[in-house]
XYZ file of C-alpha atoms in Angstrom:
585
model
C 66.052 56.553 -13.178
C 68.583 54.732 -15.097
C 70.160 53.411 -12.740
C 66.537 51.942 -11.165
C 65.675 51.026 -14.224
C 68.945 48.772 -15.016
C 68.585 47.628 -11.423
C 65.348 46.543 -11.660
C 65.957 44.340 -15.384
C 63.624 47.385 -17.243
C 65.882 49.268 -19.033
C 69.348 48.181 -21.049
C 72.664 50.196 -21.156
C 73.850 51.703 -24.385
C 76.918 49.140 -24.238
C 73.686 46.129 -23.915
C 71.848 47.732 -26.437
C 74.921 47.619 -29.203
C 75.890 43.892 -28.375
C 72.013 43.043 -28.880
C 72.434 44.577 -32.040
C 75.331 42.689 -32.606
C 73.476 39.081 -31.590
C 70.573 40.029 -33.885
C 72.610 40.234 -37.036
C 74.699 37.343 -35.966
C 71.020 35.749 -35.314
C 69.981 36.670 -38.717
C 71.811 35.235 -40.844
C 71.558 32.006 -39.183
C 68.081 32.357 -39.667
C 68.791 32.509 -43.044
C 71.096 29.938 -43.468
C 67.828 27.830 -41.338
C 65.313 28.698 -43.922
C 67.557 27.865 -47.047
C 68.382 24.556 -44.919
C 64.876 23.930 -43.894
C 63.413 24.420 -47.976
C 65.842 21.741 -48.814
C 64.181 19.196 -46.446
C 60.560 20.397 -46.789
C 60.821 19.986 -50.206
C 62.993 16.360 -49.740
C 60.177 15.609 -47.557
C 57.457 16.760 -49.571
C 58.758 14.428 -52.802
C 58.790 11.494 -50.433
C 55.463 12.294 -49.337
C 53.978 12.184 -52.638
C 55.095 8.644 -52.867
C 53.186 7.797 -50.075
C 50.756 10.196 -48.582
C 49.365 12.664 -50.984
C 49.092 16.150 -50.483
C 46.843 16.195 -46.996
C 50.009 14.105 -45.530
C 52.571 17.458 -46.712
C 50.480 20.268 -45.544
C 50.597 18.307 -42.105
C 54.607 17.823 -42.375
C 54.760 21.791 -43.316
C 52.725 23.013 -40.742
C 54.765 20.362 -37.829
C 57.810 21.758 -39.275
C 56.909 25.566 -39.252
C 54.853 25.681 -35.660
C 56.237 27.726 -33.282
C 58.009 25.992 -30.216
C 55.067 27.385 -27.866
C 52.446 25.765 -30.255
C 54.478 22.260 -30.073
C 54.752 21.945 -26.409
C 50.997 23.509 -25.929
C 49.259 20.789 -25.070
C 52.177 18.732 -24.284
C 52.366 16.418 -27.666
C 53.386 18.420 -29.864
C 50.118 17.426 -32.020
C 48.746 20.847 -33.005
C 47.749 20.255 -36.515
C 43.850 20.163 -37.970
C 43.037 17.287 -39.744
C 41.545 18.818 -42.510
C 45.436 19.989 -43.542
C 45.637 23.721 -42.692
C 47.210 25.457 -39.765
C 44.513 27.707 -39.084
C 43.460 28.451 -35.909
C 43.216 26.436 -32.550
C 45.344 23.319 -32.195
C 43.374 20.027 -32.036
C 44.291 17.557 -29.115
C 44.144 14.179 -29.743
C 43.659 12.491 -26.362
C 42.243 13.583 -23.005
C 45.599 14.054 -21.877
C 46.066 17.064 -23.682
C 43.361 18.872 -22.611
C 43.714 21.385 -20.019
C 42.687 20.703 -16.341
C 39.969 23.003 -16.711
C 38.223 21.322 -19.251
C 39.027 18.135 -17.643
C 37.102 19.208 -14.072
C 34.286 20.194 -16.617
C 34.302 16.924 -18.046
C 34.963 14.490 -15.059
C 32.062 16.494 -13.263
C 29.741 15.417 -15.882
C 30.666 11.612 -15.190
C 28.090 9.793 -12.668
C 30.367 9.882 -9.137
C 30.260 6.447 -9.018
C 32.672 5.441 -12.462
C 34.996 8.510 -11.403
C 37.565 5.944 -8.825
C 38.011 4.123 -12.253
C 39.236 7.316 -14.208
C 41.385 8.264 -11.173
C 43.109 4.928 -12.108
C 44.314 6.330 -15.737
C 46.834 8.450 -14.562
C 48.657 10.400 -11.921
C 47.217 13.612 -13.568
C 43.630 12.044 -13.817
C 44.112 11.431 -10.097
C 44.923 14.797 -9.153
C 42.251 16.681 -10.975
C 39.512 14.038 -9.528
C 40.261 15.586 -5.733
C 38.813 19.096 -6.822
C 36.162 19.812 -4.770
C 33.938 21.349 -7.638
C 33.705 17.666 -8.876
C 32.402 16.073 -6.312
C 30.234 19.081 -5.106
C 28.845 18.911 -8.531
C 28.239 14.923 -8.335
C 26.775 15.404 -4.465
C 24.107 18.512 -5.830
C 23.277 16.602 -9.233
C 23.038 13.164 -7.502
C 21.746 13.211 -3.297
C 20.226 17.110 -4.024
C 22.976 18.314 -1.723
C 23.393 22.171 -2.218
C 24.532 23.393 1.130
C 28.596 24.520 1.624
C 30.264 22.654 3.633
C 31.976 25.652 5.324
C 28.910 27.218 6.220
C 27.344 23.946 7.000
C 24.116 24.308 9.705
C 23.091 21.246 10.800
C 19.002 21.340 9.561
C 15.868 18.565 10.882
C 17.679 18.191 14.216
C 17.208 20.261 17.617
C 20.232 22.222 19.894
C 19.333 18.982 22.470
C 20.379 17.045 19.343
C 23.494 18.663 19.196
C 25.112 19.721 22.209
C 24.285 17.817 25.373
C 25.317 18.124 28.836
C 27.464 15.837 30.038
C 27.248 16.028 34.125
C 29.476 15.045 36.681
C 27.969 12.863 39.292
C 30.853 14.014 41.920
C 30.281 17.725 41.463
C 26.159 17.189 39.716
C 27.198 20.181 37.501
C 29.014 19.399 33.831
C 29.028 21.793 30.413
C 27.824 21.312 26.890
C 29.618 19.053 24.546
C 29.409 19.100 20.886
C 28.022 15.637 19.688
C 29.183 16.173 15.942
C 32.268 16.521 14.139
C 33.834 19.720 12.890
C 32.805 19.337 9.026
C 35.353 22.407 7.962
C 38.147 19.934 8.191
C 35.962 17.624 5.399
C 35.629 17.962 1.664
C 32.814 17.039 -0.425
C 34.852 13.493 -1.785
C 34.592 12.479 1.600
C 30.921 13.080 2.014
C 30.242 11.722 -1.392
C 32.528 8.689 -0.681
C 32.174 7.467 2.818
C 28.342 8.429 3.569
C 26.070 9.260 0.499
C 27.458 6.465 -1.976
C 27.029 3.649 0.599
C 24.177 4.493 1.795
C 22.394 5.760 -1.676
C 20.130 2.601 -1.896
C 18.063 3.534 1.312
C 17.331 6.739 -0.041
C 13.452 7.190 -0.863
C 9.824 5.916 0.829
C 9.616 3.148 2.791
C 6.939 0.983 4.920
C 7.921 -0.278 7.739
C 6.750 -4.042 9.352
C 4.484 -2.530 12.325
C 2.367 -5.017 12.102
C -1.501 -3.726 10.866
C -0.469 -0.237 11.599
C 2.222 -0.376 8.928
C 3.812 3.830 8.815
C 5.261 5.653 5.972
C 9.170 6.533 6.307
C 10.859 8.870 3.927
C 14.606 8.843 3.817
C 16.652 11.661 3.009
C 19.767 13.925 2.417
C 19.056 16.378 5.009
C 22.407 18.931 5.209
C 24.898 16.556 6.326
C 23.129 14.023 7.685
C 20.943 10.855 6.326
C 17.511 11.212 8.234
C 15.296 8.406 8.230
C 11.274 10.273 9.019
C 8.692 8.777 9.839
C 5.656 10.547 8.606
C 2.597 11.029 11.061
C -1.040 12.178 10.313
C -2.004 15.524 11.450
C -3.966 14.911 15.027
C -7.262 13.837 14.450
C -9.730 15.357 12.682
C -7.235 18.365 11.524
C -7.357 16.210 7.837
C -6.379 19.334 6.029
C -3.135 20.421 8.131
C 0.448 19.094 6.965
C 2.111 15.990 8.176
C 4.083 15.738 11.368
C 7.687 14.398 10.747
C 9.509 11.860 13.748
C 13.139 11.165 13.397
C 13.788 7.214 13.343
C 17.633 7.282 12.797
C 20.868 9.202 11.234
C 23.649 8.727 9.358
C 26.425 10.964 9.349
C 30.602 10.730 9.613
C 32.658 11.440 12.159
C 36.121 12.703 11.873
C 38.083 9.571 11.181
C 35.745 9.676 7.694
C 33.998 6.756 8.691
C 30.022 6.632 8.513
C 28.252 6.162 12.079
C 24.313 5.604 12.647
C 22.517 6.963 15.471
C 18.885 6.247 16.853
C 16.925 9.008 17.217
C 13.704 6.830 19.608
C 13.122 8.185 22.524
C 13.704 11.642 24.439
C 17.364 11.255 25.444
C 18.839 12.579 22.599
C 20.811 10.452 19.459
C 22.695 6.884 20.671
C 24.299 3.922 19.318
C 22.364 2.696 16.192
C 22.593 0.199 13.266
C 20.909 -0.433 9.804
C 21.627 -3.313 7.602
C 20.580 -4.629 4.237
C 18.335 -6.935 4.414
C 18.639 -7.698 0.486
C 17.170 -5.228 -2.395
C 14.884 -3.048 -1.666
C 14.876 -3.875 2.288
C 16.673 -2.876 5.061
C 16.485 -2.982 8.601
C 17.078 -0.977 11.383
C 18.740 -2.070 15.447
C 19.001 -0.069 18.344
C 21.667 -0.667 20.299
C 20.614 1.616 23.340
C 17.184 0.488 24.034
C 17.390 2.122 27.549
C 17.507 5.716 26.106
C 14.088 4.782 25.338
C 12.672 4.272 28.733
C 11.533 7.642 31.050
C 12.078 8.228 35.003
C 8.118 7.821 35.376
C 7.869 4.089 33.852
C 5.061 2.529 31.122
C 2.571 5.588 32.152
C 5.129 8.465 31.524
C 5.857 6.762 28.899
C 2.461 6.689 27.456
C 1.095 9.789 28.218
C 3.658 11.516 26.082
C 3.546 8.777 23.321
C -0.582 9.640 23.356
C 0.304 13.399 23.072
C 2.333 13.217 20.481
C 0.251 10.474 18.392
C -3.132 12.579 19.265
C -2.286 15.759 20.432
C -4.597 15.078 23.701
C -4.661 13.514 26.868
C -6.764 9.749 27.401
C -9.119 11.961 30.268
C -9.740 14.222 26.360
C -10.819 11.022 25.057
C -14.628 10.241 26.049
C -15.798 7.502 23.926
C -14.647 3.985 25.557
C -14.012 2.326 22.229
C -11.426 4.737 20.632
C -9.398 4.234 24.056
C -9.158 0.503 23.589
C -8.397 1.172 20.217
C -5.613 3.871 21.374
C -4.107 1.464 24.319
C -3.762 -1.267 22.392
C -1.622 0.430 19.059
C 0.544 2.050 22.301
C 1.450 -1.486 23.692
C 1.995 -3.328 20.063
C 4.353 -0.714 18.741
C 6.387 0.376 21.426
C 7.411 -3.383 21.496
C 9.841 -2.737 18.616
C 12.084 -0.440 20.413
C 12.907 0.975 16.936
C 14.262 -2.488 15.917
C 12.088 -2.630 12.056
C 12.182 -3.912 8.878
C 11.461 -1.111 5.986
C 10.023 -2.103 2.164
C 10.329 0.000 -0.098
C 7.162 1.554 -2.177
C 6.774 4.133 -4.811
C 4.489 6.630 -5.691
C 2.419 6.134 -8.652
C 3.071 7.322 -12.010
C 1.186 9.662 -13.793
C -1.128 8.285 -16.842
C -2.564 10.977 -19.673
C -5.898 9.547 -18.343
C -5.701 9.725 -14.407
C -9.422 11.246 -12.962
C -6.673 13.537 -10.848
C -2.598 13.865 -10.272
C -2.350 10.344 -7.977
C 0.126 9.623 -5.020
C -0.732 10.148 -1.040
C -4.294 11.386 0.924
C -4.346 11.278 4.590
C -8.164 10.274 5.758
C -10.644 10.193 8.241
C -11.763 6.713 9.792
C -13.776 7.277 12.431
C -12.262 5.910 15.769
C -9.499 4.655 13.948
C -8.814 8.816 13.679
C -6.427 9.598 10.304
C -4.768 7.277 8.214
C -2.347 7.810 5.175
C -3.865 6.356 1.425
C -2.569 5.600 -1.934
C -4.111 6.633 -4.807
C -3.642 5.488 -8.000
C -5.322 4.556 -11.248
C -5.677 1.824 -13.593
C -7.052 1.920 -17.020
C -11.318 2.234 -15.761
C -10.652 1.784 -11.636
C -9.185 4.536 -9.274
C -8.009 2.271 -6.221
C -6.471 3.368 -2.483
C -3.965 1.561 -0.548
C -3.236 2.064 2.672
C -0.084 2.837 4.470
C -0.759 2.780 7.360
C -3.825 0.663 8.782
C -5.472 -0.295 11.958
C -6.378 -3.748 13.445
C -10.050 -3.630 11.385
C -8.249 -3.343 8.004
C -4.384 -3.449 8.185
C -2.178 -1.656 5.874
C -1.527 -2.741 2.527
C -5.147 -3.316 1.651
C -7.477 -1.888 -0.937
C -9.584 0.372 0.994
C -11.608 1.712 -1.651
C -12.012 0.761 -5.461
C -13.939 2.842 -7.386
C -15.477 2.224 -11.105
C -14.619 5.303 -13.478
C -17.274 3.985 -15.803
C -19.789 4.033 -13.190
C -20.183 8.028 -13.183
C -23.185 9.084 -10.557
C -25.921 12.192 -11.047
C -26.616 13.614 -8.213
C -30.071 14.305 -7.479
C -31.053 17.488 -5.917
C -29.873 19.401 -2.723
C -33.185 18.208 -1.090
C -32.979 14.962 -2.604
C -29.199 14.520 -1.113
C -29.692 14.493 2.507
C -32.461 12.037 2.355
C -30.135 8.746 2.810
C -32.865 6.117 1.568
C -32.547 8.044 -2.132
C -28.761 8.206 -2.438
C -28.945 4.210 -1.559
C -31.084 3.240 -4.163
C -29.107 4.791 -6.544
C -26.188 3.352 -5.454
C -27.739 0.157 -4.702
C -29.045 0.297 -8.005
C -25.840 0.538 -9.640
C -24.015 -2.036 -7.283
C -26.708 -5.132 -8.021
C -26.192 -3.895 -12.192
C -22.064 -4.381 -11.913
C -23.157 -7.508 -9.927
C -24.626 -8.944 -12.181
C -22.541 -8.389 -15.045
C -19.369 -9.557 -13.206
C -21.550 -12.992 -12.275
C -22.891 -13.233 -15.860
C -20.907 -16.583 -17.755
C -18.799 -15.148 -19.837
C -20.117 -17.328 -22.774
C -23.006 -16.051 -22.202
C -22.141 -12.287 -22.787
C -20.268 -13.452 -25.518
C -23.338 -14.946 -26.924
C -25.625 -11.536 -26.312
C -22.130 -9.917 -27.596
C -22.647 -11.380 -31.424
C -26.384 -11.778 -31.402
C -26.384 -7.599 -30.596
C -23.477 -7.338 -34.025
C -25.385 -9.604 -35.815
C -29.084 -7.680 -35.259
C -27.872 -4.014 -35.389
C -27.987 -1.651 -37.858
C -25.528 0.584 -39.401
C -27.288 3.417 -37.563
C -27.353 2.023 -34.273
C -23.761 0.934 -34.244
C -22.794 4.509 -34.851
C -25.431 5.478 -31.579
C -23.294 2.933 -29.782
C -20.157 3.699 -30.772
C -20.928 7.653 -30.131
C -22.488 7.414 -26.183
C -19.451 4.819 -25.500
C -16.806 7.551 -26.517
C -19.216 10.124 -24.501
C -18.529 7.802 -21.300
C -15.257 7.694 -21.954
C -15.245 11.228 -21.940
C -16.608 11.812 -18.910
C -14.832 8.995 -17.036
C -11.260 10.227 -18.327
C -10.823 13.461 -17.810
C -6.973 15.018 -18.059
C -3.938 15.429 -15.329
C -5.968 17.986 -14.245
C -8.858 16.534 -13.191
C -10.924 19.191 -15.621
C -15.383 17.709 -15.752
C -16.889 17.355 -19.105
C -19.080 19.974 -17.286
C -17.008 23.035 -16.091
C -19.752 23.845 -13.658
C -19.718 22.296 -10.107
C -21.984 20.819 -8.456
C -23.876 21.608 -4.717
C -23.223 18.176 -2.625
C -24.284 18.030 0.459
C -24.063 14.989 3.346
C -27.216 12.919 4.033
C -29.098 13.396 7.309
C -27.348 10.835 9.304
C -24.251 9.816 7.830
C -21.542 10.803 10.437
C -18.755 12.407 9.851
C -15.349 13.597 11.588
C -14.848 16.421 10.244
C -17.334 18.801 9.903
C -16.105 21.370 7.206
C -15.984 19.211 4.122
C -16.803 20.867 0.596
C -19.988 21.969 -0.289
C -19.577 21.658 -4.584
C -17.923 18.923 -5.939
C -16.296 17.712 -9.751
C -17.897 14.796 -9.987
C -19.254 11.006 -8.145
C -18.652 7.394 -8.681
C -19.832 4.082 -7.752
C -17.283 2.220 -5.755
C -16.587 -0.566 -2.900
C -14.826 0.457 0.174
C -13.638 -2.624 2.001
C -14.609 -3.686 6.084
C -14.023 -6.017 8.073
C -14.109 -7.489 12.329
C -11.463 -7.363 14.510
C -8.548 -8.690 13.367
C -9.584 -8.491 9.980
C -12.060 -11.183 10.249
C -14.888 -11.191 7.619
C -13.894 -8.877 5.533
C -15.910 -7.722 2.452
C -16.596 -4.646 0.247
C -19.738 -2.586 0.554
C -20.753 -0.279 -2.278
C -20.282 3.192 -1.168
C -20.334 6.925 -3.457
C -17.138 8.459 -4.343
C -16.347 12.365 -4.635
C -14.232 14.228 -6.533
C -14.091 17.982 -4.952
C -11.125 19.382 -6.344
C -7.527 18.179 -7.265
C -6.462 17.814 -3.609
C -9.372 16.080 -2.005
C -11.987 14.086 -2.196
C -14.114 11.788 0.130
C -16.317 8.086 0.049
C -19.930 7.707 1.074
C -20.090 4.688 3.704
C -23.363 3.512 3.018
C -23.507 0.397 5.349
C -21.583 2.326 7.773
C -23.923 5.162 7.144
C -20.216 7.061 7.358
C -18.011 9.612 5.416
C -14.080 10.100 5.270
C -12.336 12.783 3.831
C -9.165 12.456 1.892
C -6.298 15.587 1.506
C -3.404 15.510 -0.528
C -0.267 15.029 0.696
C 1.837 18.079 -0.454
C 5.395 17.198 0.791
C 8.391 16.770 -1.609
C 9.237 13.117 -1.891
C 12.343 13.086 -3.830
C 13.692 9.072 -4.958
C 9.865 8.047 -4.671
C 8.518 7.804 -7.921
C 7.751 4.453 -9.519
C 10.647 4.147 -13.336
C 7.208 2.364 -15.121
C 3.674 0.815 -13.828
C 4.906 -2.759 -13.724
C 6.896 -2.392 -10.858
C 4.430 0.041 -9.278
C 2.018 -2.845 -9.415
C 4.213 -5.365 -8.538
C 4.941 -4.261 -5.246
C 1.050 -3.092 -4.527
C 1.022 -7.076 -4.877
C 3.663 -7.474 -2.728
C 2.020 -4.879 0.482
C -0.804 -6.882 0.869
C 0.960 -10.113 0.919
C 2.774 -8.358 3.583
C -0.359 -7.859 5.515
C -2.384 -11.127 4.913
């Protein structure tokens, strides 16, 4: 056992112990001598420091002199004293260079990814630490919502046909499946951030394509290891409460060479070469470099039948309305000519204000023969506005389809009276005429009437006016939850003779307001605003009765998660709305 101990260096022989004992005695005498010399040196330094820096300086020097070698070397420079003059507790580093690597990793992980390349230029130590995967993984997650593990990545949002394609050899008329995507196991988060996410960060969010009067809604998101542009399509008419449909138009991902590649996803032959160009701020364009992939063997007829089934969920023979057939064919001819070479402009979701009647956002609505369209509901003081994101040849995308006056609430009559369209028309037209008179009345006459009323009104009348005004504001401006001043819901029924694309509509409502809807002839000719009734059913549904058209539109909230889409404030959102109308005018 002793031999084993001596060979392993665990134990010591008797001779080694005797030699060690003598060495310790010699070291003891040397240490005594060192202590005496140290006292002389410290005393001399104390006297010198007394004339220079006071007791704090003396304590710092004494602590540095009596420090153990392990303490002086722990952070690299020997600066281990506390600033208060005490030598107790852990040493305090005086620069980032003296921090241990694990703390630097945590600190660098909190910095925006855009500044990390500059940090890497400081020194070799920082550059080496910035190669840590933890830093870049956190940046990918916090800045772009990427939660997946690169080592366990499975492509989401794309079909197996997009991942693999059968390469057919013409000579033998057979082939094998080849993977179209690179092997991501050899990539790291720094590559993904540097070559994919950061260069294309400006195109993330909501966009509206320039497709004439039809518009659209594109959502560019980080989806796994891809950046995918999803075109949002309404559900098939008239199922307005069904979820939205999505179709990929393009995608961006990395190759093994750490270079991002853009692929067009339009058509039915899988991904093919594409390109993305940033035109200017809040605007970009896409281009397909292989438009032959959009063609089908059966020619335009097969392409139309396939498009019709995707767009409407039915065949042309199942659509009996001749006018609707013409509108569908017109849309196919107009939209197919772009071949996914489009220009997109950024759009924002409206910000939420405390006085909003309900949560603003995107809604799907029924528009007669035009099918379902997407509108954006926003609130502007005492008005609610619905702006079209998708449109039609009559009222194009970008136009203000509904304008609701929240200062003009409407009390519905009894159910029997609600069924009579003439009764409802008299109520709405009466409010419409009053509003028109107030708009047309000269400002000078209005101010004169106000001054005259203020002179003749007594204090009681003034208080009553103030109370009535407060009651009106309370009735018209409810909180974000959309709660009504009267908690009980009112019974609601459509008047006889009013056409509704969806027979299933709520039978109770919270509130009703006077509003106007935009109608026009084909090609947006002779546009005019016609009076109607805005009906708030609940937080996620509202409707509008078009009196002149004798039709009803039901709107249902779009519940999809839309990151990078909210407006920073109300000012840029209102500027965007003004620009949208100029795009389509």
